[in-house]
CSV table of C-alpha atoms in Angstrom, one decimal:
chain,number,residue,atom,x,y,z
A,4,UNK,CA,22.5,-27.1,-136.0
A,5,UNK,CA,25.1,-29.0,-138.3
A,6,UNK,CA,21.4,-30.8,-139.8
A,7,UNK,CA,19.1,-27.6,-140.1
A,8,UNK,CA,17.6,-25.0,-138.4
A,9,UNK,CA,15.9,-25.8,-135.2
A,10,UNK,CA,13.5,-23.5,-133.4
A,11,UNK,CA,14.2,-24.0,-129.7
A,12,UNK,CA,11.1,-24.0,-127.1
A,13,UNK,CA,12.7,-25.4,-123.9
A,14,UNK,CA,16.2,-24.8,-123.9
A,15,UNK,CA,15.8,-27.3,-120.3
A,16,UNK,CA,14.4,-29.8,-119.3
A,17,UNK,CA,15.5,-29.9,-115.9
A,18,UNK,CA,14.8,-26.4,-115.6
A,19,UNK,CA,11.1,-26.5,-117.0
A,20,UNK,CA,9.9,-29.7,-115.0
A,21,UNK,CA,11.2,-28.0,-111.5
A,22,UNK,CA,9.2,-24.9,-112.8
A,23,UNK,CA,6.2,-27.0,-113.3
A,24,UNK,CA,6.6,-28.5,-109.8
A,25,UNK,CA,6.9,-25.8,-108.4
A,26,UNK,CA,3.8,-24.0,-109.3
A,27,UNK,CA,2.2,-27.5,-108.8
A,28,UNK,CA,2.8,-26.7,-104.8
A,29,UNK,CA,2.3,-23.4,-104.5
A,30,UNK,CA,-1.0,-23.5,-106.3
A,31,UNK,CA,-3.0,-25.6,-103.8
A,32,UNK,CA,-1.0,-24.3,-100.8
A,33,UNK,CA,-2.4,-20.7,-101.7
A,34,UNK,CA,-5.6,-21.8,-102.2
A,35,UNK,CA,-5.7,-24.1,-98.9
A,36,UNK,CA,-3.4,-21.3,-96.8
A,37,UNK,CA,-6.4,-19.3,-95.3
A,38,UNK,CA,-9.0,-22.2,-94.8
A,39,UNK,CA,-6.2,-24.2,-92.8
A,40,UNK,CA,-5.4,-21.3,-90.6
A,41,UNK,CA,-8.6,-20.8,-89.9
A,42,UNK,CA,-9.2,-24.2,-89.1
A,43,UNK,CA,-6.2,-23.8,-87.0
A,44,UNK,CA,-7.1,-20.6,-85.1
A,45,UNK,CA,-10.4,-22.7,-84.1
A,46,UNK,CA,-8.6,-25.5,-83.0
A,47,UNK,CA,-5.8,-23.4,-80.8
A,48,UNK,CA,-8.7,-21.1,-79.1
A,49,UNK,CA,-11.4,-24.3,-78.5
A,50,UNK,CA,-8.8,-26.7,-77.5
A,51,UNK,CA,-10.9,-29.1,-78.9
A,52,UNK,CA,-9.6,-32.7,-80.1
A,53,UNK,CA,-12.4,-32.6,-82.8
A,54,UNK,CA,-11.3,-29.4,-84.0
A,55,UNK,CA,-7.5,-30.9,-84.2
A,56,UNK,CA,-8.4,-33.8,-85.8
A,57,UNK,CA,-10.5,-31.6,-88.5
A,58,UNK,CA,-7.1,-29.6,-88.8
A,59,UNK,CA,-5.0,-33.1,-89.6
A,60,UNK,CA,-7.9,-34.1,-92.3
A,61,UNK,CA,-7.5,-30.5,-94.1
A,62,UNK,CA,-3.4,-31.0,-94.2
A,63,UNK,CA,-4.1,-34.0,-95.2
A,64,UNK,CA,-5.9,-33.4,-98.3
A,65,UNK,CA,-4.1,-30.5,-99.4
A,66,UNK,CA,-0.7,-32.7,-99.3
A,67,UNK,CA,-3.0,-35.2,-101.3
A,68,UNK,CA,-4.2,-32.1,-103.6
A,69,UNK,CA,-0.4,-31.0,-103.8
A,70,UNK,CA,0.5,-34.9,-105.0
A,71,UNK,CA,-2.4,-35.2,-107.9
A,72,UNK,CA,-1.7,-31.5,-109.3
A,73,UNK,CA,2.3,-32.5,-109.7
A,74,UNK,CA,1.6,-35.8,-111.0
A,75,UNK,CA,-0.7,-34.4,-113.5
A,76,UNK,CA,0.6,-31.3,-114.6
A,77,UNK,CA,4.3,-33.4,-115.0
A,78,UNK,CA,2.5,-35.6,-117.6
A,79,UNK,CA,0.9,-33.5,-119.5
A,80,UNK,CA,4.4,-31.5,-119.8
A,81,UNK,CA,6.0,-34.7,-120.4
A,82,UNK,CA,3.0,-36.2,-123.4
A,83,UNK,CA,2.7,-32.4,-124.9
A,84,UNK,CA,5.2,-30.5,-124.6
A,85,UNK,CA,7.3,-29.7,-127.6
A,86,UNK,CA,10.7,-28.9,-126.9
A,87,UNK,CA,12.3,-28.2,-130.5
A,88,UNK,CA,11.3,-28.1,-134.1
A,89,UNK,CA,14.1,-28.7,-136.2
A,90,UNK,CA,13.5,-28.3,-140.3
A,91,UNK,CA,16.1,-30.6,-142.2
A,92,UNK,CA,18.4,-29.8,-144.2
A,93,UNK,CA,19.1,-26.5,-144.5
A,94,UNK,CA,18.3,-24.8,-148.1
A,95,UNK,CA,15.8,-26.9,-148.7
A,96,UNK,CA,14.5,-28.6,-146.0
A,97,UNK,CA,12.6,-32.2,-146.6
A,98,UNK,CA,12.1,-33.3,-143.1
A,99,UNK,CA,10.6,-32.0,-139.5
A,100,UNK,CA,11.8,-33.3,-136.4
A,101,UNK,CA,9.1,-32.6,-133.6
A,102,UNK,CA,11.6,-33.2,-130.1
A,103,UNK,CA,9.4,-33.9,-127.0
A,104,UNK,CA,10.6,-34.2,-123.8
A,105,UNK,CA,10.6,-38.0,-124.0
A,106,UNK,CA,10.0,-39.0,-128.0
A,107,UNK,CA,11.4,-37.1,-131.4
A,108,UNK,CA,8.9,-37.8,-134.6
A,109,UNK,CA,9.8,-36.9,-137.8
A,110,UNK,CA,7.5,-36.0,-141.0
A,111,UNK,CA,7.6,-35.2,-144.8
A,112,UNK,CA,8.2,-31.7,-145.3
A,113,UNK,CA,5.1,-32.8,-147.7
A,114,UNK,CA,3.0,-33.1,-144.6
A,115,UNK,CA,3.5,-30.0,-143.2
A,116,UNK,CA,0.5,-27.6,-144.6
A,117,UNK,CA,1.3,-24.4,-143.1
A,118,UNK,CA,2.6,-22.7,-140.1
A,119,UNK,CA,1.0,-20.2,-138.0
A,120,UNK,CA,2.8,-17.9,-135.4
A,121,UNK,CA,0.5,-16.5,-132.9
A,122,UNK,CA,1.0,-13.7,-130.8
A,123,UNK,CA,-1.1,-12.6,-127.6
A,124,UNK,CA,-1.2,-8.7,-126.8
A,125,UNK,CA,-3.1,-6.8,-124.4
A,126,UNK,CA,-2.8,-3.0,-124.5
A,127,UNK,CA,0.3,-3.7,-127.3
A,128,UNK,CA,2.0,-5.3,-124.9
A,129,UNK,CA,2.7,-9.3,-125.5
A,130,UNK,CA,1.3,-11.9,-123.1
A,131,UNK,CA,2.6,-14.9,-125.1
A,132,UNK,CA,3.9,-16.0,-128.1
A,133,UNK,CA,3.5,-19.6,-129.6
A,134,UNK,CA,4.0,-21.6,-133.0
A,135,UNK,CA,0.9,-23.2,-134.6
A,136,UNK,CA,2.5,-26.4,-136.9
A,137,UNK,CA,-0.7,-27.7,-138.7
A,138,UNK,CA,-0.2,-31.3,-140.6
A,139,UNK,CA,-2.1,-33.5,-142.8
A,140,UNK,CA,-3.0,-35.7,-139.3
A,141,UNK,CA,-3.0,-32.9,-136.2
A,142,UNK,CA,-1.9,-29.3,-135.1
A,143,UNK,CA,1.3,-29.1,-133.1
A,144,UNK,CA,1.4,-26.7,-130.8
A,145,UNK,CA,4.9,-25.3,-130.1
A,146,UNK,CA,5.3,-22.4,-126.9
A,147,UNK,CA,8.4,-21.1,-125.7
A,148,UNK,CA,9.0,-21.7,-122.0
A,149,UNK,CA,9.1,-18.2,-120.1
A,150,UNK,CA,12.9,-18.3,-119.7
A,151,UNK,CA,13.2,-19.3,-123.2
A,152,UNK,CA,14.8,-16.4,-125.7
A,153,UNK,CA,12.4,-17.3,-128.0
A,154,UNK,CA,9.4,-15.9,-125.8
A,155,UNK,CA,11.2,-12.2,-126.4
A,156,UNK,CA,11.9,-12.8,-130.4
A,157,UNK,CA,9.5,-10.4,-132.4
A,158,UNK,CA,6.8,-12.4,-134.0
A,159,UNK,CA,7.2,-10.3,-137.5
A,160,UNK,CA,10.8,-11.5,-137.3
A,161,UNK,CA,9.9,-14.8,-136.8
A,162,UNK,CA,7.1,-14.9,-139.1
A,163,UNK,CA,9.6,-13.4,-142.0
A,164,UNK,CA,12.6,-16.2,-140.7
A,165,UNK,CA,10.0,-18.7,-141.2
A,166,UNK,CA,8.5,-17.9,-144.3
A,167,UNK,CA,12.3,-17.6,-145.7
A,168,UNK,CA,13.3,-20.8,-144.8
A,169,UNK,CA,10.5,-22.6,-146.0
A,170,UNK,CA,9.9,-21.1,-149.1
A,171,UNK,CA,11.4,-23.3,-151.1
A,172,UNK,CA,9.1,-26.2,-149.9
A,173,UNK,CA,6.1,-24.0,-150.4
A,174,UNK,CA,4.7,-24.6,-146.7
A,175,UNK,CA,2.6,-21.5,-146.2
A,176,UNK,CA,3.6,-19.1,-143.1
A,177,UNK,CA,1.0,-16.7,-141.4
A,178,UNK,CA,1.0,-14.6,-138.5
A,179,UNK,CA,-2.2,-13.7,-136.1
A,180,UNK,CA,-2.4,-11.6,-133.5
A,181,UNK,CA,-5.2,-11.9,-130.9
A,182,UNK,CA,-6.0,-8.8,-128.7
A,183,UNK,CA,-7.5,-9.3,-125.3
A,184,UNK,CA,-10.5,-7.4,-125.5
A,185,UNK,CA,-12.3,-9.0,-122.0
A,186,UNK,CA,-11.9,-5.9,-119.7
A,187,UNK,CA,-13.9,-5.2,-116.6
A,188,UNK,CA,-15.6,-2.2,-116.7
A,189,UNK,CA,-15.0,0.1,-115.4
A,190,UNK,CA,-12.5,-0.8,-113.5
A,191,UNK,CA,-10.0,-1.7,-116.5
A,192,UNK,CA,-11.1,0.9,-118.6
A,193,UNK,CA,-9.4,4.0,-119.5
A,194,UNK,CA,-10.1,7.6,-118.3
A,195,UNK,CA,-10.1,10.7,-120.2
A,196,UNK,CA,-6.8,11.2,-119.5
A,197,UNK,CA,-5.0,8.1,-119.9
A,198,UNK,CA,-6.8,7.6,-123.1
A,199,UNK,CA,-5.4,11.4,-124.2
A,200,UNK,CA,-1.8,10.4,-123.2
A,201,UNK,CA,-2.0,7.5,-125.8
A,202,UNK,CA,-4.0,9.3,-128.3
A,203,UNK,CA,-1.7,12.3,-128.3
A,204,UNK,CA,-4.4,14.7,-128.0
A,205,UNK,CA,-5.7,17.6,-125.7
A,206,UNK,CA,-8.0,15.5,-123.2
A,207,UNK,CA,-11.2,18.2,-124.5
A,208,UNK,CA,-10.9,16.2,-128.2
A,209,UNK,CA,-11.1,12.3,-126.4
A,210,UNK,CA,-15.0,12.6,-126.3
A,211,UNK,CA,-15.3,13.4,-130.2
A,212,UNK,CA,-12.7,11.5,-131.4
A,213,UNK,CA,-13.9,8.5,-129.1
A,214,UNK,CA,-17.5,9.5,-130.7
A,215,UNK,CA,-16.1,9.4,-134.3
A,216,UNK,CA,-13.9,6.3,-133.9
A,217,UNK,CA,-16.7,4.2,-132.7
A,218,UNK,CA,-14.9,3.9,-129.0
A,219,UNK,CA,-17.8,2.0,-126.4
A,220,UNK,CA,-17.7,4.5,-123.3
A,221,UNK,CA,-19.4,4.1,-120.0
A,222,UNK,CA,-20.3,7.0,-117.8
A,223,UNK,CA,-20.6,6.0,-113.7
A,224,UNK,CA,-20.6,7.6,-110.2
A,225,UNK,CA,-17.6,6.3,-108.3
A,226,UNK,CA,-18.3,4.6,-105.0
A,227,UNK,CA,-16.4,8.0,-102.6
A,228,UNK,CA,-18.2,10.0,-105.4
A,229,UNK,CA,-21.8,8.4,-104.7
A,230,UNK,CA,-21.3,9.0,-100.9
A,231,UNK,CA,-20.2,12.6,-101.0
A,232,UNK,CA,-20.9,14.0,-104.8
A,233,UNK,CA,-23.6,12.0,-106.0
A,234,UNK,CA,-24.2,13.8,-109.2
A,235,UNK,CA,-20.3,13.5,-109.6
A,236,UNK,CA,-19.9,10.7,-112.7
A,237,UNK,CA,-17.0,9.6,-114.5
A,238,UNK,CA,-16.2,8.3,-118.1
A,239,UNK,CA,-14.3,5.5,-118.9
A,240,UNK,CA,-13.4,4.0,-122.4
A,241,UNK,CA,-13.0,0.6,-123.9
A,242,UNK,CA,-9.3,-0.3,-123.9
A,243,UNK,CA,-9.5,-2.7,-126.9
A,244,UNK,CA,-11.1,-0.1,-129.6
A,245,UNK,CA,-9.3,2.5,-127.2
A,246,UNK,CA,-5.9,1.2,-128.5
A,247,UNK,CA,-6.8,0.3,-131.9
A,248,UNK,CA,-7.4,3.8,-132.8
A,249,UNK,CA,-4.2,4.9,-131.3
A,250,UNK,CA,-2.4,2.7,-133.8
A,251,UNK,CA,-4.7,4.3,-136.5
A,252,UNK,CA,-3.9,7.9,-135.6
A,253,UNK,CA,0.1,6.9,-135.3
A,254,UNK,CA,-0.6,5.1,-138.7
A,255,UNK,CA,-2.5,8.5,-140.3
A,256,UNK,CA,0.8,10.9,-137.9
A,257,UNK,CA,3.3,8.9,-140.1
A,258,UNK,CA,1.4,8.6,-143.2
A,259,UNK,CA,1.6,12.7,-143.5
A,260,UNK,CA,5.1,13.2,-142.2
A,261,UNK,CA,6.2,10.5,-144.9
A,262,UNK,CA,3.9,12.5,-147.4
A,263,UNK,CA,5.6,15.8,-146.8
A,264,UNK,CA,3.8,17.1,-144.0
A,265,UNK,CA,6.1,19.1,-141.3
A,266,UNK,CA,4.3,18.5,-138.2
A,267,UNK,CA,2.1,16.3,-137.0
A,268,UNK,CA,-1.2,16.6,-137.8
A,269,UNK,CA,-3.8,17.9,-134.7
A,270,UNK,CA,-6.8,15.4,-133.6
A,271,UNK,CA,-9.1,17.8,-135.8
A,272,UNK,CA,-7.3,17.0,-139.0
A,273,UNK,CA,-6.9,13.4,-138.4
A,274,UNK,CA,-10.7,13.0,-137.7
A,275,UNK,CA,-11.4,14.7,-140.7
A,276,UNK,CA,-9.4,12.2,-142.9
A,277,UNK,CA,-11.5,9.8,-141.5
A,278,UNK,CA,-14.8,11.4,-141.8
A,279,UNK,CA,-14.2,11.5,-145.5
């Protein structure tokens, strides 16, 4: 911008609040879809005028539901909702323009204690990605729409732009990364060999590294297996810690190469490192 910088959240308005109203009504209609039909079913096999009338009230509240859900979820869009942060001027910015969809604030650059970009993985892959703005008086929080390019910036990136730019004010810039770690077992957890694939290992070394590493497994008979190979059982690992050592052993892999090395070392040689 000809002021300063801005970090843009919701490129559109428009284009945000029809999202929002949209999910609004297909929220409730999902969740009312199979109750009305049934209701519906009953009323077109009994004939009944009781049974109609019980179909009307059901339509009835779910276009009621449908109403409440849009009104609320358009207010809290409209009071919350940040669409821009804009740090004035640029070089050395002394200002912060919040934009909400409705209102603009500005603060003191003084005010502003540090920043904090968040970013939400699961399996290494990112969920969501948000701006943490945290004042003398409250903590804005700043998240790109989906459609918004800054959803697919990397948050390094960002977290190095930001610290650049407001260095010279000596406003502190983080970054934080939080890992999903709530998976169902065992039916989110990793077999043998999917947890090999990652690792980069024979699928024989999974149970020692896995032992070594400190990886939670489980060990259970699948349902076909329990009706027709009962003493079949199957073992399943802990995608969090699962993932976390694949980082380490592509840490150690590149470690070596960098050191010299010529290949990659084997499973054996990277468990050793970290037995020592």
């Amino acid at each position: 911008m000809t002021d300063g910088w801005r970090l843009l959240f919701v490129p559109s308005r428009v284009r945000q609040l029809a999202f929002d109203f949209g999910a609004s009504i297909v929220v409730p209609a999902v969740v009312a879809a199979p109750l009305l039909l049934g209701v519906l079913l009953g009323a077109v096999i009994s004939g009944s005028s009781l049974a109609w009338g019980v179909l009307w009230v059901f339509l009835a509240l779910t276009v009621v539901g449908m109403i409440l859900l849009i009104v609320a979820v358009v207010c809290v869009t409209v009071s919350t909702t940040v669409r821009w942060v804009e740090f004035r001027p640029r070089g050395t910015p002394a200002q912060v323009v919040i934009a909400r969809f409705l209102r603009s604030s500005t603060m003191a650059m003084a005010d502003l204690q540090r920043v904090v970009v968040i970013e939400r993985l699961s399996l290494g892959q990112r969920q969501s990605i948000k701006v943490m703005l945290h004042t003398r008086d409250e903590t804005v929080e700043c998240e790109p729409a989906t459609f918004a390019p800054l959803s697919r910036v990397d948050a390094q990136a960002l977290t190095s732009w930001l610290t650049e730019q407001l260095a010279p004010a000596q406003v502190a810039v983080e970054r934080r990364t939080d890992v999903k770690r709530d998976f169902v077992r065992p039916d989110e957890w990793w077999t043998p060999s999917h947890t090999a694939e990652l690792w980069r290992v024979p699928i024989g070394e999974v149970d020692g590294i896995a032992a070594r590493r400190r990886v939670e497994s489980h060990g259970y008979t699948p349902r076909a297996s329990a009706m027709y190979s009962p003493g079949t059982s199957v073992t399943v690992y802990d995608p969090g810690r699962a993932y976390e050592v694949a980082e380490e052993l592509r840490a150690e892999r590149a470690a070596r190469q960098a050191a010299g090395g010529t290949a990659a070392p084997g499973p054996d040689e990277d468990d050793a490192t970290d037995s020592r």
